[in-house]
Each structure stands twice: as C-alpha cells, then as structure tokens.
Short mmCIF file of C-alpha atoms and ligand atoms in Angstrom, two decimals:
data_model
loop_
_atom_site.label_atom_id
_atom_site.label_comp_id
_atom_site.label_asym_id
_atom_site.label_seq_id
_atom_site.Cartn_x
_atom_site.Cartn_y
_atom_site.Cartn_z
CA MET A 17 156.01 -39.14 -4.87
CA LYS A 18 157.80 -35.48 -3.38
CA LYS A 19 161.69 -36.18 -1.69
CA ILE A 20 162.78 -35.38 1.58
CA VAL A 21 165.71 -35.32 3.00
CA ILE A 22 165.95 -35.48 6.59
CA LEU A 23 169.20 -34.49 9.39
CA PHE A 24 169.35 -35.07 13.12
CA SER A 25 172.61 -35.48 14.95
CA GLY A 26 170.46 -36.97 18.31
CA GLN A 27 167.94 -39.79 19.44
CA GLY A 28 165.75 -39.05 15.66
CA SER A 29 162.97 -39.62 17.78
CA ASN A 30 161.87 -36.80 15.31
CA LEU A 31 163.46 -38.48 12.11
CA LEU A 32 161.55 -41.74 13.20
CA ASN A 33 158.40 -40.44 13.36
CA LEU A 34 158.79 -38.35 10.66
CA ILE A 35 159.35 -42.45 8.51
CA ASP A 36 156.79 -44.05 10.24
CA GLN A 37 154.16 -40.96 9.38
CA LEU A 38 154.73 -39.44 6.37
CA HIS A 39 157.06 -42.18 3.83
CA MET A 40 155.72 -43.40 1.13
CA ARG A 41 152.61 -42.08 2.04
CA HIS A 42 152.77 -38.59 2.14
CA CYS A 43 156.92 -38.42 0.59
CA GLU A 44 159.50 -40.95 0.40
CA VAL A 45 162.27 -39.64 2.35
CA VAL A 46 164.72 -40.74 0.33
CA ALA A 47 168.14 -40.43 2.50
CA ALA A 48 168.68 -38.95 6.02
CA ILE A 49 171.98 -37.70 7.31
CA THR A 50 173.54 -37.83 10.65
CA ASN A 51 176.74 -35.13 12.12
CA ARG A 52 178.38 -37.81 15.53
CA PRO A 53 178.73 -41.45 14.26
CA ASP A 54 177.26 -42.29 17.72
CA ALA A 55 173.22 -40.59 17.43
CA PRO A 56 171.48 -43.36 18.27
CA GLY A 57 169.24 -43.08 15.85
CA ILE A 58 171.10 -44.51 12.52
CA GLU A 59 169.97 -48.13 13.86
CA LYS A 60 166.57 -46.84 14.03
CA ALA A 61 166.38 -45.67 10.68
CA GLY A 62 168.20 -47.62 9.87
CA GLN A 63 166.64 -51.13 11.13
CA GLN A 64 162.85 -49.03 9.06
CA GLY A 65 164.57 -49.20 5.59
CA ILE A 66 166.30 -45.68 5.59
CA HIS A 67 169.20 -45.17 4.64
CA VAL A 68 171.54 -42.93 7.23
CA ASP A 69 174.72 -40.76 6.48
CA ILE A 70 177.37 -39.67 8.08
CA ILE A 71 179.40 -36.78 7.74
CA ASP A 72 181.34 -36.92 10.72
CA HIS A 73 182.16 -32.96 11.54
CA THR A 74 185.17 -33.30 13.47
CA HIS A 75 186.69 -34.32 9.72
CA PHE A 76 186.84 -31.63 8.63
CA THR A 77 188.65 -27.83 9.46
CA SER A 78 186.14 -25.16 8.92
CA ARG A 79 182.55 -24.79 9.31
CA GLU A 80 182.81 -23.89 5.34
CA ALA A 81 184.35 -27.42 4.85
CA PHE A 82 181.77 -28.80 6.14
CA ASP A 83 178.87 -27.59 5.44
CA GLY A 84 180.41 -28.16 1.84
CA GLU A 85 180.31 -31.99 1.85
CA LEU A 86 176.32 -31.34 3.68
CA VAL A 87 175.68 -29.95 1.46
CA ARG A 88 177.19 -32.04 -2.39
CA GLN A 89 175.50 -35.52 -0.30
CA ILE A 90 172.23 -33.66 0.14
CA ASN A 91 171.82 -32.37 -3.64
CA ALA A 92 172.76 -35.73 -4.03
CA TYR A 93 169.30 -36.92 -3.64
CA LYS A 94 167.44 -33.53 -5.13
CA PRO A 95 164.61 -33.29 -2.47
CA ASP A 96 162.46 -31.80 -2.49
CA LEU A 97 162.71 -30.19 0.55
CA VAL A 98 165.70 -30.22 3.53
CA VAL A 99 163.92 -30.97 6.95
CA MET A 100 166.64 -30.49 9.96
CA ALA A 101 164.71 -32.49 12.60
CA GLY A 102 167.59 -32.13 16.07
CA PHE A 103 170.57 -30.98 13.65
CA MET A 104 172.31 -29.22 16.13
CA ARG A 105 174.62 -27.55 14.02
CA ILE A 106 175.17 -23.99 13.33
CA LEU A 107 175.54 -23.22 9.79
CA THR A 108 177.22 -20.94 8.05
CA PRO A 109 175.64 -19.55 4.02
CA VAL A 110 177.62 -22.64 1.77
CA PHE A 111 174.64 -23.54 2.90
CA THR A 112 171.27 -21.44 4.22
CA GLN A 113 172.34 -19.84 0.62
CA SER A 114 172.40 -23.00 -1.55
CA VAL A 115 169.76 -25.38 0.66
CA LYS A 116 166.03 -24.45 1.01
CA ALA A 117 165.77 -26.18 4.41
CA ILE A 118 163.05 -26.43 7.47
CA ASN A 119 163.83 -26.92 11.60
CA LEU A 120 161.87 -27.79 13.78
CA HIS A 121 162.82 -25.47 17.28
CA PRO A 122 160.99 -26.64 21.11
CA SER A 123 159.75 -23.36 21.70
CA LEU A 124 157.20 -19.98 20.51
CA LEU A 125 160.26 -18.06 17.96
CA PRO A 126 161.44 -15.25 18.03
CA LEU A 127 161.70 -16.32 21.61
CA PHE A 128 164.37 -18.97 23.10
CA LYS A 129 166.64 -19.24 20.02
CA GLY A 130 169.60 -21.33 19.93
CA ALA A 131 170.49 -24.62 22.75
CA LYS A 132 168.25 -24.78 25.45
CA ALA A 133 164.92 -23.45 24.07
CA ILE A 134 162.38 -26.27 26.41
CA GLU A 135 164.32 -25.42 30.06
CA ARG A 136 165.57 -21.87 29.56
CA SER A 137 160.93 -21.94 28.43
CA PHE A 138 160.39 -23.92 31.36
CA GLU A 139 162.25 -21.67 33.50
CA SER A 140 160.85 -18.55 32.25
CA ASP A 141 157.68 -16.55 33.99
CA LYS A 142 155.44 -17.30 30.48
CA ALA A 143 152.17 -19.49 30.09
CA ASP A 144 153.06 -20.51 27.80
CA GLY A 145 155.42 -23.14 25.65
CA GLY A 146 154.95 -24.49 21.86
CA VAL A 147 156.69 -25.30 18.88
CA SER A 148 157.67 -24.08 15.67
CA VAL A 149 158.89 -24.58 12.39
CA HIS A 150 160.55 -22.06 10.82
CA TRP A 151 162.82 -21.82 7.12
CA VAL A 152 166.21 -22.12 8.16
CA SER A 153 168.19 -19.17 7.66
CA GLN A 154 171.33 -17.39 7.55
CA GLU A 155 170.18 -16.34 11.02
CA LEU A 156 170.27 -18.61 14.03
CA ASP A 157 166.51 -20.79 14.28
CA GLY A 158 165.73 -16.66 12.95
CA GLY A 159 163.96 -17.00 9.87
CA ALA A 160 160.04 -17.17 8.70
CA VAL A 161 158.21 -18.61 11.10
CA ILE A 162 156.06 -21.50 8.82
CA ASP A 163 154.03 -22.78 12.12
CA GLN A 164 153.84 -22.69 15.09
CA ARG A 165 151.59 -25.25 18.79
CA SER A 166 150.83 -23.49 22.05
CA PHE A 167 150.72 -25.03 24.99
CA THR A 168 149.63 -23.30 28.18
CA ARG A 169 151.89 -24.47 31.25
CA SER A 170 149.82 -26.61 34.60
CA GLU A 171 150.07 -24.88 37.83
CA ASP A 172 151.82 -28.42 38.58
CA GLU A 173 154.73 -27.99 35.03
CA THR A 174 157.56 -29.85 35.72
CA LEU A 175 160.60 -30.31 33.34
CA GLU A 176 159.81 -33.19 32.17
CA SER A 177 156.03 -32.75 32.23
CA PHE A 178 156.54 -29.77 29.65
CA THR A 179 158.71 -31.36 28.20
CA LEU A 180 156.29 -34.43 27.21
CA LYS A 181 154.05 -32.12 25.98
CA ILE A 182 156.46 -30.17 23.98
CA ARG A 183 157.21 -33.78 22.24
CA LYS A 184 154.20 -35.00 20.95
CA ILE A 185 153.41 -31.35 19.55
CA GLU A 186 156.69 -32.02 17.89
CA HIS A 187 155.15 -35.50 16.49
CA THR A 188 152.31 -33.76 14.59
CA LEU A 189 153.18 -30.02 14.10
CA LEU A 190 156.17 -31.43 11.36
CA PRO A 191 154.92 -33.54 10.00
CA GLU A 192 151.50 -31.56 8.92
CA THR A 193 153.94 -28.94 8.32
CA ILE A 194 155.41 -30.95 5.33
CA ILE A 195 152.30 -31.88 3.93
CA THR A 196 151.15 -28.58 3.59
CA LEU A 197 155.04 -27.26 2.35
CA LEU A 198 154.87 -30.70 0.25
CA SER A 199 151.69 -30.19 -1.48
CA SER A 200 151.73 -26.66 -2.39
CA ASP A 201 155.04 -26.44 -3.23
CA LYS A 202 156.43 -23.23 -1.75
C1 LIG B 306 164.12 -31.80 19.59
O1 LIG B 306 163.20 -30.97 20.73
C2 LIG B 306 164.15 -30.53 17.84
O2 LIG B 306 162.82 -29.44 18.95
C3 LIG B 306 165.55 -30.10 18.86
O3 LIG B 306 165.83 -31.44 19.45
C4 LIG B 306 165.28 -32.23 19.64
C5 LIG B 306 165.52 -33.76 18.97
O4 LIG B 306 164.89 -34.94 18.82
N1 LIG B 306 165.91 -28.70 17.65
P1 LIG B 306 164.70 -35.76 18.27
O5 LIG B 306 165.91 -36.25 18.10
O6 LIG B 306 164.20 -36.37 17.52
O7 LIG B 306 164.38 -36.63 19.28
#
C-alpha cells in the first residue's frame, strides 16, 4: 500500500477527511506533521490513531533550517507523496527541491494565490469560485495545476455560504486527486 504524509497547520478538517476517506483503504497515512503546537487538528488526528509530529517553526532561526528539519522528518517515513492540506508556510528550495508534494488551495489558480484566497475571491467580480490542487514548486501556489473544480456563486451568496461550498469541494477533490496520483504513480 502506498504511503502519504499530510502537512497541516490549523483545524485539520481536510486532514481528518483524508484519514476518513483514504487511510488503509486507498493508502496509508503514515503520519501528519504540523508547524503549530496548538493546532486543533493534532488531537483529532490522534483520536483516529494517526501519529502527529510537531515541528514548531518559531524554534528555528531561518526558513531553511525549519525546512531542513521538515524534510528530514518526512524522509524518515519514506512516503510516496506528501500532501499539504492547510499547511500555512512559505517554503524554500530546501523543501521544494527535494520533496514531491501537492497543495490544496481554495481558489481557481492562477487567481488569488497566497493568503486569504477565499475572502479575496468572494470579494472579486468573478462569477465562479473554486478549489485547486497543484504540485508544490518554488513559487507560492504557482506549481502546475493537477485538478480544479469550480462553482457559480448564487445571487444571495454570503462569505459563509461561499466558504462552505469551497470546503465541500475540498473534501471531494483532494482525496480523489490523491487516489488518481497514487494509482497512476506520477
Ligand atoms: C483550507 O481551506 C485550505 O484550502 C487552506 O486552508 C484551509 C485549511 O483548513 N489552504 P483545514 O485545516 O483543513 O480545516
């Protein structure tokens, strides 16, 4: 069975969803890694029997030093693929040049790269919102898009309903993309 490592920083709803949909069915979630010791996802993943490593980025003097430790811990698990699901870190070449990773981003890339993508797409004049999964490269949210899914906003859309639609798409698009990638072994 193929192995994945999941990186996250916060609530971990995508992490939990991946554990639920994929673990020991389509692949093995060998570990999750977070940069935030207070991430609510830590306890939830633990309850599902997934080991979580904490690498507190505030303990490192440079991005490269943090990335070096992250790469070291990832490599110890020998994963076939690394999945960034709500992992809020800008990565350096120390990471991007040695780890095969995909990232989940809550917009139709190349639109709205970076932080607050949901808010910025909601506030834009675009009729559609959506979600992208892309390869991680040196450019923030700029690697090749693997898959995207969109929706057309309704007339009475609020930021809350817009966000919920994005969450729902994330929870199908990301696991489907992982299954496809692992089975085609790209
Ligand atoms: C998701 O919207 C993801 O696209 C973004 O951060 C959010 C993570 O949420 N990059 P969660 O931690 O999976 O609940």
